[in-house]
Coordinates of C-alpha atoms and ligand atoms in Angstrom, one line a residue:
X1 CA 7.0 -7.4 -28.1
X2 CA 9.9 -8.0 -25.6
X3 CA 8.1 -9.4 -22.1
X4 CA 8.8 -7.1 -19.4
X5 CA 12.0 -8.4 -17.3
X6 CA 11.3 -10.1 -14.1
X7 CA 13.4 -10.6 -10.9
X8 CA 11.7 -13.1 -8.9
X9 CA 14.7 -14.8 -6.7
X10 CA 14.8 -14.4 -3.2
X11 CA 17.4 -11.6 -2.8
X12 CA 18.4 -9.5 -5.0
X13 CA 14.5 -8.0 -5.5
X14 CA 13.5 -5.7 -7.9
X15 CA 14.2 -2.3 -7.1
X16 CA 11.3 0.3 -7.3
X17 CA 11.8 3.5 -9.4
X18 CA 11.6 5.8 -6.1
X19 CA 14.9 3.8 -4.9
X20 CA 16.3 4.0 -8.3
X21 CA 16.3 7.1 -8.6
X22 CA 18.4 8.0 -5.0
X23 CA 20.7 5.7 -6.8
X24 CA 21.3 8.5 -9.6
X25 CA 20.9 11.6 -7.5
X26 CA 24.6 13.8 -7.5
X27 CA 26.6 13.1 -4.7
X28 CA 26.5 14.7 -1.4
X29 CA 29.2 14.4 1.5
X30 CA 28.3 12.6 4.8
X31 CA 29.7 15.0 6.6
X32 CA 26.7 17.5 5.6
X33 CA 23.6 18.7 7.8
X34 CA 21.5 17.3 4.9
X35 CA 22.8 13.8 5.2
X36 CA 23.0 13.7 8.7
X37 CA 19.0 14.4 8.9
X38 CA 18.5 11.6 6.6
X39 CA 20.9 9.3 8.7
X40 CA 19.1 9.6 11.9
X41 CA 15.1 9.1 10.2
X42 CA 16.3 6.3 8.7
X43 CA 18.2 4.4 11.9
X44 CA 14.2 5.8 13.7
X45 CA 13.0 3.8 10.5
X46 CA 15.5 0.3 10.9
X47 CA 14.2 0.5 14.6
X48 CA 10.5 0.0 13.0
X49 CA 11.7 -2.9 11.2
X50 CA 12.9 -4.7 13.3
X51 CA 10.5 -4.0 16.3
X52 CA 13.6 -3.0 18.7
X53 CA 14.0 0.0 21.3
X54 CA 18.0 -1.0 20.3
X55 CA 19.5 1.2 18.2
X56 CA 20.2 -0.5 14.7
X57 CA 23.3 0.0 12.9
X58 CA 24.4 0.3 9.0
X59 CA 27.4 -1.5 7.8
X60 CA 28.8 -1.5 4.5
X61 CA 28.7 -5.3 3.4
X62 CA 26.9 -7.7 2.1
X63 CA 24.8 -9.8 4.7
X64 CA 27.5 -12.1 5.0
X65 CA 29.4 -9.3 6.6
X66 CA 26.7 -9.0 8.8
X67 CA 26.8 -12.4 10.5
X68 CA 30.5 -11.9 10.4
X69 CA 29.7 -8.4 12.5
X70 CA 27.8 -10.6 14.9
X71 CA 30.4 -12.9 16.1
X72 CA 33.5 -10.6 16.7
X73 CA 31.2 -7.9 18.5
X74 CA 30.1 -10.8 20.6
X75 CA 32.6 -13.9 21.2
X76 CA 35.4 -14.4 22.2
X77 CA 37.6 -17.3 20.3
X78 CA 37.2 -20.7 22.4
X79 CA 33.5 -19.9 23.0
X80 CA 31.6 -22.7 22.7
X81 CA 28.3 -21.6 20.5
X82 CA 25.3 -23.9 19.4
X83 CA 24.9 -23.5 15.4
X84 CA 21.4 -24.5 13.9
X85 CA 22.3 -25.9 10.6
X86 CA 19.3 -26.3 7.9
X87 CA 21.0 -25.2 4.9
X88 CA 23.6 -23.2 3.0
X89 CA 23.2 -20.2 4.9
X90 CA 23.3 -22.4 8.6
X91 CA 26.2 -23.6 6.9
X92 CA 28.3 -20.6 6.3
X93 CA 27.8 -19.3 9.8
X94 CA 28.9 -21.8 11.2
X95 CA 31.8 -21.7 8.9
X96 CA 32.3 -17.9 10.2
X97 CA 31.9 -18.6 13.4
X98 CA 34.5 -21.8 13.3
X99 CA 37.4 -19.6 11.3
X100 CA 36.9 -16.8 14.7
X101 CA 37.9 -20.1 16.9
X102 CA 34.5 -20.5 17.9
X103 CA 34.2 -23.8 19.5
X104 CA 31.1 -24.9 17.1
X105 CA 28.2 -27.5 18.2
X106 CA 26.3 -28.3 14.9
X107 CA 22.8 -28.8 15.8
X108 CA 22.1 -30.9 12.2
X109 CA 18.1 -30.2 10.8
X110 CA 17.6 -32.2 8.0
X111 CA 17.5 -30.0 4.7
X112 CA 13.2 -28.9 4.4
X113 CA 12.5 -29.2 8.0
X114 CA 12.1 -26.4 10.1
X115 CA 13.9 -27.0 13.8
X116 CA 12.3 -29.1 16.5
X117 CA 12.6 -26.5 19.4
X118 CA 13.0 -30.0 21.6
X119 CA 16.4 -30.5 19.8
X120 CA 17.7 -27.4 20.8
X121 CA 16.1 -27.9 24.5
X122 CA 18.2 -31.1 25.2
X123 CA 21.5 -29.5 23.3
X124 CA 21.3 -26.6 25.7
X125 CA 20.6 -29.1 28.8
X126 CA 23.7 -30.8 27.6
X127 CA 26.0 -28.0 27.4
X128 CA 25.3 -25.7 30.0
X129 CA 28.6 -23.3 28.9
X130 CA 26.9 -22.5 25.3
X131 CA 27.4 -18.6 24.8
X132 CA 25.5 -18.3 22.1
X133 CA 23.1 -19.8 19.7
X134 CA 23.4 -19.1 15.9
X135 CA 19.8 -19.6 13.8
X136 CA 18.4 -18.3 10.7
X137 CA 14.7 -17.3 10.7
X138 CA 14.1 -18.1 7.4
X139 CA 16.8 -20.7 5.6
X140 CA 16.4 -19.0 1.8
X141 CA 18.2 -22.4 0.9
X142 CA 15.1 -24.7 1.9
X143 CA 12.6 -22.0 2.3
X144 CA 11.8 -23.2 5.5
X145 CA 11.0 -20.9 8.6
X146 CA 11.9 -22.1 12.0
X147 CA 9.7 -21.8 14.9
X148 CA 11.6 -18.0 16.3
X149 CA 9.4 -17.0 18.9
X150 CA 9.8 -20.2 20.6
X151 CA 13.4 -20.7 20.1
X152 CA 13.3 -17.5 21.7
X153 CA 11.9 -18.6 24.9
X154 CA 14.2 -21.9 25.1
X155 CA 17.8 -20.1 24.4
X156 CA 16.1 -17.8 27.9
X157 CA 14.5 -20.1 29.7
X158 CA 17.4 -22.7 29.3
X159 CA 20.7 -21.0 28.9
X160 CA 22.7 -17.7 29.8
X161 CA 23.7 -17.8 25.9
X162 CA 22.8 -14.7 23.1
X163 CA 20.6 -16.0 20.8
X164 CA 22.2 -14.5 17.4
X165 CA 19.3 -14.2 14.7
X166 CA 20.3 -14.1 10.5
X167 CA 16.7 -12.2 9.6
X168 CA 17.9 -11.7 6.2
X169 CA 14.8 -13.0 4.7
X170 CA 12.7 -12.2 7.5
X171 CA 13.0 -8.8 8.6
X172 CA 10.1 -7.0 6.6
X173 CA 8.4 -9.9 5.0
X174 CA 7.3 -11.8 8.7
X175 CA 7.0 -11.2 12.1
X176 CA 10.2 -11.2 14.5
X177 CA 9.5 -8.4 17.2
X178 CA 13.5 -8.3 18.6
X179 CA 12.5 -7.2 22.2
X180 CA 9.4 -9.4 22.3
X181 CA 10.7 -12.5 21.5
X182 CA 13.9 -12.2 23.3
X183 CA 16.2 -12.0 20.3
X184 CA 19.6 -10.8 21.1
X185 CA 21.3 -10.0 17.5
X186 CA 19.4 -10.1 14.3
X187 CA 20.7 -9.1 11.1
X188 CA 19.3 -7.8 7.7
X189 CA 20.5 -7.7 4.4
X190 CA 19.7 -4.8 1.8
X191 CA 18.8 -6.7 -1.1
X192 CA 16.1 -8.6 0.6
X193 CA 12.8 -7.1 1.8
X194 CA 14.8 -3.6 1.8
X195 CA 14.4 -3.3 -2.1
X196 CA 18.4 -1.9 -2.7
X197 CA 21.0 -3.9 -4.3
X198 CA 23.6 -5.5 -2.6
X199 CA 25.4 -3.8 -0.5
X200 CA 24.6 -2.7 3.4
X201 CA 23.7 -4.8 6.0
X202 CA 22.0 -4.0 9.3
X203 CA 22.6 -5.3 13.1
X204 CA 21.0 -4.5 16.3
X205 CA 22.2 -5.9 19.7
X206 CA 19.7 -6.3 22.5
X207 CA 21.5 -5.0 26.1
X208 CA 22.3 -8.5 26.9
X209 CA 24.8 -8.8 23.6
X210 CA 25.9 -5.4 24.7
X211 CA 27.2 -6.9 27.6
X212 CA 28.6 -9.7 26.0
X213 CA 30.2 -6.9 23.6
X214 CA 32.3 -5.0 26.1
X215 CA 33.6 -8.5 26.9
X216 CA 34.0 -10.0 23.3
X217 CA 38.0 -10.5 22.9
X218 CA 37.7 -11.3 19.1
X219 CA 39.8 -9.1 17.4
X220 CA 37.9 -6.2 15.6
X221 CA 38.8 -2.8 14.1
X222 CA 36.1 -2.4 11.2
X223 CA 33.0 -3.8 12.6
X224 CA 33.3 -2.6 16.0
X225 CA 29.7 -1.3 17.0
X226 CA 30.9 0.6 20.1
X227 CA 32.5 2.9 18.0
X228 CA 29.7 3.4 15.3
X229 CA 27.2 4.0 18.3
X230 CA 29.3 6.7 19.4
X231 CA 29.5 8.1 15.7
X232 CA 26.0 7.5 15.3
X233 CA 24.6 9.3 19.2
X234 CA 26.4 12.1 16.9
X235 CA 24.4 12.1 14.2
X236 CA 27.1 10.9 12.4
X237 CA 28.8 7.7 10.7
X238 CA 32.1 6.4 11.7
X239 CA 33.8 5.8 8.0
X240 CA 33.1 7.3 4.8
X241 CA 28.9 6.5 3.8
X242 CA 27.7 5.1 0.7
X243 CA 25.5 8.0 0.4
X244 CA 23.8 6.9 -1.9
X245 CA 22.5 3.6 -0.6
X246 CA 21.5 5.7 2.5
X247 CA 19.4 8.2 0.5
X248 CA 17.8 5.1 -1.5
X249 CA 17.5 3.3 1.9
X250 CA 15.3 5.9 3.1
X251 CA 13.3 5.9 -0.4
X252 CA 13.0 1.9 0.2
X253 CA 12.0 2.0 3.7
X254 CA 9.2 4.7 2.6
X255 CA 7.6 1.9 0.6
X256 CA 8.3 -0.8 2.7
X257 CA 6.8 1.0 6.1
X258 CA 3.7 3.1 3.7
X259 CA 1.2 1.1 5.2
X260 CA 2.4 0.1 8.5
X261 CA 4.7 -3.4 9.0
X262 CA 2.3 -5.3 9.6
X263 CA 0.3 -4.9 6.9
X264 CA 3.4 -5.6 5.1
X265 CA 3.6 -8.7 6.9
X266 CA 0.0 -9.5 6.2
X267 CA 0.5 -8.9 2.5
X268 CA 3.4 -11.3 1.9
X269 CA 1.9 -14.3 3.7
X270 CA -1.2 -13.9 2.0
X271 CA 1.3 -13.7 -1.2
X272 CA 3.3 -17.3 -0.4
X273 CA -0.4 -18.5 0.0
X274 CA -1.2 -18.0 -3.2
X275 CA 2.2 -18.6 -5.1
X276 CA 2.0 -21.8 -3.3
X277 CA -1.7 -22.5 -4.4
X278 CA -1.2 -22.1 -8.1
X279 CA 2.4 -24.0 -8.0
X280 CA 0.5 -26.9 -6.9
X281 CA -2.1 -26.4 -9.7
X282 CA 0.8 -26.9 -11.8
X283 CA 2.2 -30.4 -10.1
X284 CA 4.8 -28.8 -8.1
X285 CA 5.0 -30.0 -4.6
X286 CA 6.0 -27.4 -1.8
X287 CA 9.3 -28.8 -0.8
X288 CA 9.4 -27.3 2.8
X289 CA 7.2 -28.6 5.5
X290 CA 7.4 -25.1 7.1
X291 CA 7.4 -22.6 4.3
X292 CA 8.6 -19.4 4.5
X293 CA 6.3 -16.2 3.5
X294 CA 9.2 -14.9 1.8
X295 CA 10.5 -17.7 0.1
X296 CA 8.6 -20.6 -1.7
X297 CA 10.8 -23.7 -2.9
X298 CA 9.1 -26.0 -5.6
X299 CA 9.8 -29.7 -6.7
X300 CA 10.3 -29.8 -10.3
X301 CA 9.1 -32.4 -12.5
X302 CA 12.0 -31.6 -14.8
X303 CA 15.4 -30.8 -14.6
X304 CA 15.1 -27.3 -12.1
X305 CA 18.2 -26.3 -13.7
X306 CA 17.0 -26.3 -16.9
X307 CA 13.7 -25.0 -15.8
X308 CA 15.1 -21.8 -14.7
X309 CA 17.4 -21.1 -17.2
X310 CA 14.6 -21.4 -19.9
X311 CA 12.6 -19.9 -18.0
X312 CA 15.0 -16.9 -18.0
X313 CA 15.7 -17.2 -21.7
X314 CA 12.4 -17.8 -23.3
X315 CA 10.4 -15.7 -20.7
X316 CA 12.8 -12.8 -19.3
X317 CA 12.0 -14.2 -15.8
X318 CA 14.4 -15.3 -13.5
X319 CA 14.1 -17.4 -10.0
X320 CA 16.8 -19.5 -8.2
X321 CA 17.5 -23.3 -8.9
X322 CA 18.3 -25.3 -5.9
X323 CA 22.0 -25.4 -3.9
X324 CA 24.3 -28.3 -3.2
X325 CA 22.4 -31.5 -3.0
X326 CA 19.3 -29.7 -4.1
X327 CA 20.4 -28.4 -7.1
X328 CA 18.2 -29.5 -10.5
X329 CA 15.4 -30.8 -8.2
X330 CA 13.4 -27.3 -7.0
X331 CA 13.8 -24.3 -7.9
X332 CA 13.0 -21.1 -5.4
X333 CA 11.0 -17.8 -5.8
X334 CA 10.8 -14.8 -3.8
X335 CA 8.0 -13.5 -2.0
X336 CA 9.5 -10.3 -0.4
X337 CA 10.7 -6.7 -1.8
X338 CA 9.0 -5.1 -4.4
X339 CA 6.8 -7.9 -5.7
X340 CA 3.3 -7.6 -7.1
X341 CA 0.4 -9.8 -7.5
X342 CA 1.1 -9.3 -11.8
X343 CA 4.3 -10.1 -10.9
X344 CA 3.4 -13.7 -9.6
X345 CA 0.3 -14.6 -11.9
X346 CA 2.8 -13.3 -14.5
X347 CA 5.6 -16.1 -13.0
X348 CA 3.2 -18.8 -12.5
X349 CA 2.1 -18.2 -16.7
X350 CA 5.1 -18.2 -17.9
X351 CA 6.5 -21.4 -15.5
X352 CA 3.4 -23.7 -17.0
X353 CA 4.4 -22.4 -20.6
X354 CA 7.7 -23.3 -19.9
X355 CA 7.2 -26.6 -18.0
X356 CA 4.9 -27.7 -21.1
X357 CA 7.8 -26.5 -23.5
X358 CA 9.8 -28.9 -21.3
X359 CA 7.6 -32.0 -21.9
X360 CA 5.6 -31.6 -18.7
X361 CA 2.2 -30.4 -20.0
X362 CA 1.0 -27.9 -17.2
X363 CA -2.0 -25.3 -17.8
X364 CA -1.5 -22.0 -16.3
X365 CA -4.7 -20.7 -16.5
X366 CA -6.2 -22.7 -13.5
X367 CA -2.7 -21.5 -11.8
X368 CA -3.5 -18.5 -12.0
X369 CA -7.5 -19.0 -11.0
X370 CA -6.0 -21.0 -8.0
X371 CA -3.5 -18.5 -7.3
X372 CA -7.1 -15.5 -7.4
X373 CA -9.3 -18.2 -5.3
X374 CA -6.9 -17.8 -1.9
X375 CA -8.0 -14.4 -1.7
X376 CA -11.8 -14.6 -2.0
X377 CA -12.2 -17.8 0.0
Ligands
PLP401 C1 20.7 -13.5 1.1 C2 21.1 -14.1 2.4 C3 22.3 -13.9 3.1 C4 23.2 -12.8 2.6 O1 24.1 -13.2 1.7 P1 25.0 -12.1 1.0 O2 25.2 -12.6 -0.4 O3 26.3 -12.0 1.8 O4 24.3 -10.8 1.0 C5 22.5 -14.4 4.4 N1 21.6 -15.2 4.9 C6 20.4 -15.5 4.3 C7 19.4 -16.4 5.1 C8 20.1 -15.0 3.1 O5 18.9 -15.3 2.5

């Protein structure tokens, strides 16, 4: 019997039937009463999400279009802006925010570490002119999570900067409350904790970045939020909607928010707890010293590549191998979306069948009994 298919990478997540199925429904316009009602519960519903009085936006993109929204709606080219770089993703904004003409400080955190707020303290002393910092919350690369709330209160406390937030694998799986922790951009992607495929992002600017907005000379057409939040006051969208992804947005939101957020939140760290208990019960050292809830990366005993790929092959279950210089030597599963505990114990079987297939005997029955023990103790 075929083993049932698995998608346990960190973005894209599986995607439950009740989204699926929006996917398939026949096409409405956007320009329909019908539409419009399910535009404005689900921007109420973003809001939720990411714990904002702000009105949150949709843009048709990948998240990558998303951080790219972030700087022209903000900067101006010249602007000198702080980058916190832990990994691929710290990487390529700072790449974005170099090709605007960003004049880019790269605050350097060596790969697995999360940030030491003191680093970003003494840069900001340093440069007193910094208009905005650039972090992720959680660097999928490392699956590390960096310290938000209190990188929140430093970029405030020490700096008239924006503090510019990539929540891609954050937003739903952990806490970052926007207006609480003084966040002034955060993004989200739709094939993280959202449970769609690729495809929209979201952005929210707190009324500081809207200042900085009406001021932002970076040239801008497309992303321009001043003009969506006039479409959207309407009830309306400024370009043609992916209706679809709207409509299965709203179906993914409905799971997501079912029991509240923060029981959501709850769930997931109680989740990484366990995946991270039965790992070890296989020999597989938690290669983050701060490790995400949404996001656990693993030191493999064998080639990760290898690992993943028959892991895929002989098991139908696919996670993420490393990136760049960590690439063979961890490999990365998701903890966020549509994920169940089956799903993990499932994983964590099938990972000790294949690491012994591999030559690295491993038993996956006391995986999985570690993995059930987190919860009872
Ligand atoms: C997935 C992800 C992105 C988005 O990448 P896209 O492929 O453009 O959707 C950005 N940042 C982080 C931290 C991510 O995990």
């Amino acid at each position: 019997m075929e083993k049932p298919y698995r998608l346990m990478t960190p973005g894209p997540v599986q995607v439950p039937e009740s989204v699926l199925k929006e996917l398939g429904r026949p096409m409405i316009h956007h320009r329909t009463p019908e539409f419009e009602k399910i535009l404005t519960r689900v921007l109420g519903r973003l809001k939720e999400v990411f714990q904002t009085k702000q009105p949150v936006f949709i843009q048709a993109a990948t998240g990558s279009g998303g951080l790219e929204s972030a700087i022209v709606n903000t900067l101006s080219p010249g602007d000198k802006v702080v980058a916190i770089v832990s990994g691929k993703f710290g990487e390529r904004w700072r790449d974005i925010a170099k090709n605007y003409g960003m004049n880019v400080i790269s605050l350097e955190v060596e790969w697995g570490k999360a940030l030491d707020p003191r680093m970003l303290d003494a840069t900001l002393e340093l440069h007193m002119d910094v208009r905005a910092v650039l972090t992720q919350a959680c660097e999928t690369s490392t699956a590390v999570v960096h310290p938000m709330k209190e990188i929140g209160r430093i970029v405030r406390a020490k700096s008239n900067a924006i503090l510019m937030v990539d929540g891609i694998t954050a937003l739903g799986v952990m806490d970052l409350p926007m207006d609480a922790w003084n966040l002034d951009v955060v993004v989200g992607g739709s094939q993280k904790s959202f449970m769609l495929p690729a495809g929209l992002q979201f952005i929210a600017l707190s009324e500081k970045a809207w200042d900085f907005q009406t001021r932002a000379k970076c040239p801008r057409y497309y992303w321009d939020l001043k003009e969506e939040l006039k479409a959207n006051k309407a009830n309306q969208t400024r370009f043609s909607t992916p209706v679809p992804y709207v409509r299965a947005l709203d179906a993914g939101l409905e799971v997501m928010l079912k029991d509240g957020l923060q029981s959501n939140i709850t769930r997931f760290a109680r989740l990484a707890k366990q995946l991270r208990a039965g790992g070890e019960k296989l020999g597989l050292k938690v290669y983050a010293e701060a490790p995400s809830p949404s996001v656990t990366a693993f030191v493999t005993p064998v080639d990760g590549e290898k690992l993943r790929d028959h892991l895929e092959a002989k098991y139908n279950i696919t996670v993420m191998g490393g990136q760049d210089k960590l690439k063979g030597k961890i490999i990365r599963i998701g903890t966020l979306g549509y994920i169940s505990e089956e799903d993990l114990e499932a994983t964590l079987e099938s990972l000790a069948n294949a690491l012994t297939d591999l030559g690295h005997s491993a038993d996956g029955k006391s995986a999985v009994a570690a993995f059930r023990m987190v919860v009872r103790k």
